[in-house]
CSV table of C-alpha atoms in Angstrom, one decimal:
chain,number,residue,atom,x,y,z
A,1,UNK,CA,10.6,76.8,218.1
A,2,UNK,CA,10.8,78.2,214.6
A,3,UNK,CA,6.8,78.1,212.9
A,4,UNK,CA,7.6,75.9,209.9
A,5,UNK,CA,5.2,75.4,207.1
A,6,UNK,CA,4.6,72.0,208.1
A,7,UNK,CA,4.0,72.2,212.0
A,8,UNK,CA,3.2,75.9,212.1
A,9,UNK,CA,-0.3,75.9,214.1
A,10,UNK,CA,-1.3,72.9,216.2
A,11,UNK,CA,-3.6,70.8,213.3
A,12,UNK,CA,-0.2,71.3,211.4
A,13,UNK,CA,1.8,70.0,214.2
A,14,UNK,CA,-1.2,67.3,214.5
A,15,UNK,CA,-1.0,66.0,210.8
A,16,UNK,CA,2.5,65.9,211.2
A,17,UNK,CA,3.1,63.8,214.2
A,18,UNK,CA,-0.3,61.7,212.6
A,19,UNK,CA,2.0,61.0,209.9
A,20,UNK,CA,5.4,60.1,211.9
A,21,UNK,CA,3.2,57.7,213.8
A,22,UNK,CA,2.0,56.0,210.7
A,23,UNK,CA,5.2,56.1,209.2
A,24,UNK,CA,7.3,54.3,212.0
A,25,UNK,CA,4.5,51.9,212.2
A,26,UNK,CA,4.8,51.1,208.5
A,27,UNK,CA,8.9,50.7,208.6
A,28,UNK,CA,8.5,48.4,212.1
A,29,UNK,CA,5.6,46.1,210.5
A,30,UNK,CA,7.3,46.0,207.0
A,31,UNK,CA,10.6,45.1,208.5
A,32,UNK,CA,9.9,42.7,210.9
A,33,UNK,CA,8.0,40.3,208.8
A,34,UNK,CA,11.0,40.4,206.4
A,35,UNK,CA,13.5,39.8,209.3
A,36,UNK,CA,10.8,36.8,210.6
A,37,UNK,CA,10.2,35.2,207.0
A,38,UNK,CA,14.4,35.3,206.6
A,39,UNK,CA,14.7,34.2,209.9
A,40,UNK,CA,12.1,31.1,209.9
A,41,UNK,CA,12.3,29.8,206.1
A,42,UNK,CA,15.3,28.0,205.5
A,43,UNK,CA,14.4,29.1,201.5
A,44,UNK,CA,15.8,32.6,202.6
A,45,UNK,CA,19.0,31.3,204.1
A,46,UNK,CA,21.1,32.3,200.9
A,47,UNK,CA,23.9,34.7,200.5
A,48,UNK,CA,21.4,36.8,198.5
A,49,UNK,CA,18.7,36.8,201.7
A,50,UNK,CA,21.8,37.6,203.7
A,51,UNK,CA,22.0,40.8,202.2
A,52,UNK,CA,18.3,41.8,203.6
A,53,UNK,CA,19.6,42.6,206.9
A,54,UNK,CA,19.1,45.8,204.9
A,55,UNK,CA,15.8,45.4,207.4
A,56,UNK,CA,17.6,45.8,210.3
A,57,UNK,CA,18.7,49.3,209.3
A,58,UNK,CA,15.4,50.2,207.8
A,59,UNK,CA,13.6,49.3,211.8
A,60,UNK,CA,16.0,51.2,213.2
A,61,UNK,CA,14.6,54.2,211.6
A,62,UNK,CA,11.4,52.9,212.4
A,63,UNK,CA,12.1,52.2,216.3
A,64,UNK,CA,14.6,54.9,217.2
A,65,UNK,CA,15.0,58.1,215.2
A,66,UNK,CA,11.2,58.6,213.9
A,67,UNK,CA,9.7,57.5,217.5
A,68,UNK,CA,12.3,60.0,218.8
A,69,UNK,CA,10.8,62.7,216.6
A,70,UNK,CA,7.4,62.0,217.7
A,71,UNK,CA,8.1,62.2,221.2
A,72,UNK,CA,9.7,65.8,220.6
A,73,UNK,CA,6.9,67.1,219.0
A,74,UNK,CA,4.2,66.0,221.2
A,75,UNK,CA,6.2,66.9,223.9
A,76,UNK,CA,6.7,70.8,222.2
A,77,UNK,CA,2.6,70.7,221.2
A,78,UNK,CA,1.8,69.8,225.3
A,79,UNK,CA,4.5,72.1,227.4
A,80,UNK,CA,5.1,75.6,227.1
A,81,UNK,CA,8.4,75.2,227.0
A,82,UNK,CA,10.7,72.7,224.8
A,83,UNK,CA,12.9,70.3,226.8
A,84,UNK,CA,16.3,71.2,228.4
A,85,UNK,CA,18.4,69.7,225.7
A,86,UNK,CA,16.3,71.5,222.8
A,87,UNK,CA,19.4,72.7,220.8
A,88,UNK,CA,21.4,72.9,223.8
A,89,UNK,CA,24.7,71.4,221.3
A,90,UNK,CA,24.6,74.7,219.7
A,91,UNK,CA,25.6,76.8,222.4
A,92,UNK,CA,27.6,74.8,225.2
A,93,UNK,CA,30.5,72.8,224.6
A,94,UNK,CA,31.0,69.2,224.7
A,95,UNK,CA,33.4,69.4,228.1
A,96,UNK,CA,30.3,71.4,229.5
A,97,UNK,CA,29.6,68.9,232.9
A,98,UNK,CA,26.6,71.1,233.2
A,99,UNK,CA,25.0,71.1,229.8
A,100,UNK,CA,22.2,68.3,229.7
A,101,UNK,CA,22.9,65.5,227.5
A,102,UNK,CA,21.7,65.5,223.9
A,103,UNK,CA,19.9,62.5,222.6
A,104,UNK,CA,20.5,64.0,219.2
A,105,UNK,CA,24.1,62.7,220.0
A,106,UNK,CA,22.9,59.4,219.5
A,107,UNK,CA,19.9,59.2,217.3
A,108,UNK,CA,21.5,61.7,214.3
A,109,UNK,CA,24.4,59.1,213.8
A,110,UNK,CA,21.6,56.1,213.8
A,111,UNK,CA,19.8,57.9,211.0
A,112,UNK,CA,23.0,58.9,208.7
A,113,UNK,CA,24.5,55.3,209.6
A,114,UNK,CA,21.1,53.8,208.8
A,115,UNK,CA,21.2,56.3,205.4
A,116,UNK,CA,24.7,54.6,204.6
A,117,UNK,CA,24.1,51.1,204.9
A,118,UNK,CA,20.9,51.0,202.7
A,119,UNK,CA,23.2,52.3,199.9
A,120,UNK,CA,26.1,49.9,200.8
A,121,UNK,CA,23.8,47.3,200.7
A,122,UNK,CA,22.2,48.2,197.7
A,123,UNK,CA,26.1,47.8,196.5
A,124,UNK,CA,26.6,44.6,197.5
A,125,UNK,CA,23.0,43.3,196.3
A,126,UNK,CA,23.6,44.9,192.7
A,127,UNK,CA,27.1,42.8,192.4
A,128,UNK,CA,25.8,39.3,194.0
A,129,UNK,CA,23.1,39.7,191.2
A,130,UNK,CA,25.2,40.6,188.6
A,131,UNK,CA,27.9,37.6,189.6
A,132,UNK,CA,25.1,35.5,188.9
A,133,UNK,CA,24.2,37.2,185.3
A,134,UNK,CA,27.1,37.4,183.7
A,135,UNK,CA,29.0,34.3,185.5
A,136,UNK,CA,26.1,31.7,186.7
A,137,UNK,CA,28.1,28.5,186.5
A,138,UNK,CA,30.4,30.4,189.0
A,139,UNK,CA,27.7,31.7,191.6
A,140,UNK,CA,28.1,29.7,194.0
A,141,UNK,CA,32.0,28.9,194.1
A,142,UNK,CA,32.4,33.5,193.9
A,143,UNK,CA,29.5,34.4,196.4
A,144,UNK,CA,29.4,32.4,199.5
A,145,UNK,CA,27.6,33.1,202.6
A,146,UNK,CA,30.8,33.7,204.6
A,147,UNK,CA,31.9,36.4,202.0
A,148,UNK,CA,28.3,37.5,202.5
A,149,UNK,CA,28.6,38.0,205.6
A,150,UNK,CA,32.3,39.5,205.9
A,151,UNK,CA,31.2,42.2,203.5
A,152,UNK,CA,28.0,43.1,205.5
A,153,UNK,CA,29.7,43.4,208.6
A,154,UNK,CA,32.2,45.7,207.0
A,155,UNK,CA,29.7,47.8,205.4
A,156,UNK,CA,27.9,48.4,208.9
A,157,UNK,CA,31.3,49.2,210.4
A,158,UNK,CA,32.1,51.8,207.4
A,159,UNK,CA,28.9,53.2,207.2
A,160,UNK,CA,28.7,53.9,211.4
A,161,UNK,CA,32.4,55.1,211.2
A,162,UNK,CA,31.3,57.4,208.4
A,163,UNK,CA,28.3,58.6,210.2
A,164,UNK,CA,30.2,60.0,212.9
A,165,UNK,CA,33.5,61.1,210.9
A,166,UNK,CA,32.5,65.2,211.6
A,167,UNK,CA,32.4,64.3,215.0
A,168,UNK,CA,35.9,62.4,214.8
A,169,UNK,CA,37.9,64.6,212.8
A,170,UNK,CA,36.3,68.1,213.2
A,171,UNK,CA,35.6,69.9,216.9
A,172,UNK,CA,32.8,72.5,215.0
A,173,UNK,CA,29.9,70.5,214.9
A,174,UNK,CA,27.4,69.1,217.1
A,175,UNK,CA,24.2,67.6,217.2
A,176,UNK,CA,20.8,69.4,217.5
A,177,UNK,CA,17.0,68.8,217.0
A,178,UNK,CA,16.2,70.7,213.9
A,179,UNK,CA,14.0,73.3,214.3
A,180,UNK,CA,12.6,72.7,210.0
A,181,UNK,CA,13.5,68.9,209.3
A,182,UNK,CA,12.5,68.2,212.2
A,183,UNK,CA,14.9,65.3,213.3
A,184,UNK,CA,18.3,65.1,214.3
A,185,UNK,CA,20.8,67.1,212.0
A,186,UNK,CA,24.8,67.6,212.3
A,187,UNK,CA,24.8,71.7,212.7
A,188,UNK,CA,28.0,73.5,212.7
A,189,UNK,CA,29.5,75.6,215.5
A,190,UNK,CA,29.1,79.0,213.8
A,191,UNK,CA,32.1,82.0,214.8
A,192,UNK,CA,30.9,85.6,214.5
A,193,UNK,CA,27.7,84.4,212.3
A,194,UNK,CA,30.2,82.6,209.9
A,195,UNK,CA,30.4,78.8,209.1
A,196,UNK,CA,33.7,76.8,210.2
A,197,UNK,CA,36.5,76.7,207.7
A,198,UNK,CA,35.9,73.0,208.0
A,199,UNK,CA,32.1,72.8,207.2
A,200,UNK,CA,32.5,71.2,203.6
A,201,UNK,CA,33.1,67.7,205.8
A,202,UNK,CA,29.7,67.3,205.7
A,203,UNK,CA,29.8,66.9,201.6
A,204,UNK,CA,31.4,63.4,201.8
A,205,UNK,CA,28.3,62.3,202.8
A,206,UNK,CA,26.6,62.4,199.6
A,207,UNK,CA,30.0,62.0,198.2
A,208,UNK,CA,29.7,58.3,199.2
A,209,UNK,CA,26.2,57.8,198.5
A,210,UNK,CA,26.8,59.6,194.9
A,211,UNK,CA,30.0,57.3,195.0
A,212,UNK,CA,28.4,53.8,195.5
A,213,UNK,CA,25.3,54.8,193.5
A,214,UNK,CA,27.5,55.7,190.2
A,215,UNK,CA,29.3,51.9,190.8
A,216,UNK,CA,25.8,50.5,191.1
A,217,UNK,CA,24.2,51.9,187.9
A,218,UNK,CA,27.6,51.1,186.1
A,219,UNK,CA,27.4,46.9,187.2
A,220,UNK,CA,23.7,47.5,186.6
A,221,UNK,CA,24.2,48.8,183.5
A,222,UNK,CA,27.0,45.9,182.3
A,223,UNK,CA,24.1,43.4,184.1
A,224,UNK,CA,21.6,44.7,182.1
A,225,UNK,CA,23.4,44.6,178.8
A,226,UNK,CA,24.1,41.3,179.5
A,227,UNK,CA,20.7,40.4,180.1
A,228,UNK,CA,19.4,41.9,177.0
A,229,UNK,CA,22.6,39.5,175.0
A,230,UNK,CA,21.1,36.2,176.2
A,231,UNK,CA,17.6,37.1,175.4
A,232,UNK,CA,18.3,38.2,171.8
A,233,UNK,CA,20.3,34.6,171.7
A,234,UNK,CA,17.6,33.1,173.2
A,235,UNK,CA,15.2,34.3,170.6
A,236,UNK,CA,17.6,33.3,167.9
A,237,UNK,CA,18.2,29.8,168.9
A,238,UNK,CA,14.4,28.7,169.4
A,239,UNK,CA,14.1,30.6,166.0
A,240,UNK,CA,17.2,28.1,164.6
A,241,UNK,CA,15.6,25.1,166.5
A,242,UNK,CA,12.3,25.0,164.0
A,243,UNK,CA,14.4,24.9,161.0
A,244,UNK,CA,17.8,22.7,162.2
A,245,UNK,CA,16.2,21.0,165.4
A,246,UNK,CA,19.5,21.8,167.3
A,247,UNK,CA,21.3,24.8,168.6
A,248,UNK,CA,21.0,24.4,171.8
A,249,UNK,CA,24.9,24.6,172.9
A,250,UNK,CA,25.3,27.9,174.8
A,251,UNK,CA,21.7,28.3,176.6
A,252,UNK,CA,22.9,26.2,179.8
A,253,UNK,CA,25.5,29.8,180.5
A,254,UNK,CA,22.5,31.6,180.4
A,255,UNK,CA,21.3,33.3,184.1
A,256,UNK,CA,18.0,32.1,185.2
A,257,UNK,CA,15.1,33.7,185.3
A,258,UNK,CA,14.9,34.4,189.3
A,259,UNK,CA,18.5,35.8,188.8
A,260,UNK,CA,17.2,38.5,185.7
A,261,UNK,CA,14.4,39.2,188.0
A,262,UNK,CA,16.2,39.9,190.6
A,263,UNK,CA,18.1,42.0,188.9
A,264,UNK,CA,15.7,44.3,187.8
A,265,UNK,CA,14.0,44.4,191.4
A,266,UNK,CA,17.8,45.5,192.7
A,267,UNK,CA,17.4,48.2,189.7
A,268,UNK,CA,14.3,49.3,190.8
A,269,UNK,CA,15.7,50.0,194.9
A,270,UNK,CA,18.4,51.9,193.0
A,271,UNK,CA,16.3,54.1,191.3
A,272,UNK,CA,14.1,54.5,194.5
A,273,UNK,CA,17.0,55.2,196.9
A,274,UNK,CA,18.6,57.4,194.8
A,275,UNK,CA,15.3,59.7,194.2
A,276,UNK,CA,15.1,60.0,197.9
A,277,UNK,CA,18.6,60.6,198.6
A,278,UNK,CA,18.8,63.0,196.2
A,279,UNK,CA,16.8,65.7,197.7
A,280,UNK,CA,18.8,65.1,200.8
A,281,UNK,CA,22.5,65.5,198.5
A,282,UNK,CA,20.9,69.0,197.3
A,283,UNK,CA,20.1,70.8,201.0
A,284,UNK,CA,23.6,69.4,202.1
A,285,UNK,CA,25.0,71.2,199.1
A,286,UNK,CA,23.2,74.2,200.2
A,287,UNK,CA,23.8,74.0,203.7
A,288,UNK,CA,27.5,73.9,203.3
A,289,UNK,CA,26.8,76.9,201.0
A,290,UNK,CA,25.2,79.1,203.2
A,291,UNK,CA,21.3,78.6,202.3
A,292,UNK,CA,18.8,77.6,205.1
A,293,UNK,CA,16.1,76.0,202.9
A,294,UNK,CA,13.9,75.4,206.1
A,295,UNK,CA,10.7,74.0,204.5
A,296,UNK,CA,12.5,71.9,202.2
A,297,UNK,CA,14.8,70.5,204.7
A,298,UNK,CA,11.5,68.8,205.8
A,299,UNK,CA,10.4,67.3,202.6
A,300,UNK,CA,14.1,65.9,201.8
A,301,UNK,CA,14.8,64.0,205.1
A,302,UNK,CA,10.9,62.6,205.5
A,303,UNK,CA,11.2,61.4,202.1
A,304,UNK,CA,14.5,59.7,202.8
A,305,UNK,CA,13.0,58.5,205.9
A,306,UNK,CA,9.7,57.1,204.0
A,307,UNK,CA,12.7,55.1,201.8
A,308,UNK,CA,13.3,52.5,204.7
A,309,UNK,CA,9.2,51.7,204.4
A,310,UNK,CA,9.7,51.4,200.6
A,311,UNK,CA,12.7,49.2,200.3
A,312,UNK,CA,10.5,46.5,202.0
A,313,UNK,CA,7.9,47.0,199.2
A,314,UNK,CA,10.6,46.7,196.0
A,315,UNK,CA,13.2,44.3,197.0
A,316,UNK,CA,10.6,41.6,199.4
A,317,UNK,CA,7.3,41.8,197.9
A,318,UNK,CA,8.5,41.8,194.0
A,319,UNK,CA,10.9,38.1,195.5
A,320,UNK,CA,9.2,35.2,194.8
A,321,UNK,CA,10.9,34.1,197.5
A,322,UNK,CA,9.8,36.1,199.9
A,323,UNK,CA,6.1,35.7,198.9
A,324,UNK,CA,6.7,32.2,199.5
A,325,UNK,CA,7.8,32.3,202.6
A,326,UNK,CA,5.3,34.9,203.9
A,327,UNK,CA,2.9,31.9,203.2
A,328,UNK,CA,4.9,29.1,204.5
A,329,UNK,CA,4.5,31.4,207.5
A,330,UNK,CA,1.0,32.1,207.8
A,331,UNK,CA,0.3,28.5,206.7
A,332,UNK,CA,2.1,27.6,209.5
A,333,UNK,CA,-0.2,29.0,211.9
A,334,UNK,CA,-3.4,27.6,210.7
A,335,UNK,CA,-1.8,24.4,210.0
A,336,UNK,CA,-4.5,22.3,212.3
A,337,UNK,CA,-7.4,22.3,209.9
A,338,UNK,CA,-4.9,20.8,207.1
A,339,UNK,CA,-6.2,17.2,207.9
A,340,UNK,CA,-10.2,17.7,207.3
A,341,UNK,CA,-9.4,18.3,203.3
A,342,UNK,CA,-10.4,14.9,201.5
């Protein structure tokens, strides 16, 4: 296998499986107790907690495409030889009985569908929110847990389908084990050292993300200017009241202070996921291009990957909500002594 900067030399390789391991086990910890606090407090049982089954992408990357990564690298740091499907995709072709099967097959469309329903998500999160800002006597009549739910299974089932789309509608590309990111990575079928004529499929990848990020920092943006209305009228009318004693008409339109929070957590995962992806967008560019890029292939899809342990951070930690819950639940465990208080 290529000698990368990161896992050139076996206490590279070492640090870098040191850090996969501690990576995976941050994303699986993180995830489940958001998935066990939604799933156990009847407080998180809203349309808006709906919309963190954004965990249940995030611990798939956690259980199934970093623990895959680990496994191939210990498994190159212990045998001589890498396995039989190392890059086998490149070479043989998918009617090949003989060619052993490629995990890769399976775990690259996990990550990329993992990859597109974060940003989906993120979607659908920025326009509950801003439903609630700019129409809060509506909430709950616009967003109900049964459109909640519609639009998250339709988002899984678009973002999956998207995932494998160069598979679908292209027959020059497989799936390999990546020699500098280090994961599982679409590569194209190359004919006499050249790229297919088809290879630029693999731009509407960050064509969607790019796509659904714009639409979020546009609603964020109206959200936002909203936000910034009421609190000027707010001023104004406790300004008014010392003077009149009245003025009080329009504050009952105006979002609540959970749903402006909220808001700004939702811009917050924004920002994040779209730092992260955006290294990612870059190397696709250049890939398509022609450019390798090895050593930064690494960097851009472990920082994406380290995105499903931060998303746990910014939208679950900063919820009141969530904090609550997490203490319903370990109240709930060490509930016996409760009676010996006077």
């Amino acid at each position: 296998p290529l000698c990368t900067l990161c896992c050139c030399g076996m206490l590279n390789r070492t640090l870098a499986v040191a850090f996969m391991v501690s990576l995976a086990f941050a994303i699986v910890v993180g995830n489940v107790v958001t998935l066990t606090v939604f799933v156990q407090t009847r407080q998180s049982r809203t349309p808006q907690g709906y919309l963190k089954s954004l965990a249940i992408a995030d611990m798939m990357v956690g259980v199934v495409v970093v623990p895959f990564s680990v496994f191939t690298e210990i498994s190159l740091m212990v045998t001589s030889a890498p396995p039989l499907w190392y890059q086998g995709g490149t070479s043989a072709s998918f009617s090949d009985m003989e060619s052993p099967w490629q995990p890769c097959m399976l775990i690259g469309p996990v990550f990329a569908g993992c990859t597109f329903v974060s940003i989906s998500t993120i979607f659908l999160m920025t326009l509950e929110r801003s439903v609630a800002i700019l129409w809060p006597l509506h909430k709950d009549v616009l967003v109900t847990r049964r459109r909640t739910l519609l639009l998250i299974l339709l988002s899984w089932a678009a973002s999956f389908l998207l995932a494998l789309a160069p598979l679908i509608f292209s027959s020059n590309f497989t799936l390999e084990y990546n020699d500098c990111s280090r994961m599982c990575n679409y590569a194209p079928l190359l004919f006499g050292g050249r790229l297919p004529p088809d290879a630029n499929i693999l731009l509407l990848f960050p064509a969607f993300d790019f796509t659904l990020l714009g639409g979020t920092l546009a609603v964020n943006i109206v959200s936002f200017t909203s936000i910034r209305r009421y609190t000027q009228k707010r001023k104004l009318l406790s300004e008014g009241s010392l003077s009149d004693g009245g003025g009080g008409g329009g504050c009952s339109h105006r979002p609540s202070f959970s749903d402006i929070k909220a808001a700004k957590t939702i811009g917050i995962l924004t920002f994040a996921f779209t730092a992260s992806f955006s290294p990612i967008a870059v190397f696709v560019l250049g890939n398509v291009v022609g450019y390798t890029w090895c050593n930064f292939s690494f960097l851009a899809f472990w920082i994406l990957t380290g995105n499903s342990c931060c998303n746990v951070i910014i939208y679950s930690v900063r919820d009141h909500r969530f904090r609550k819950g997490v203490t319903l639940l370990f109240q709930r465990e060490q509930s016996p002594p409760h009676g010996e208080k006077t």
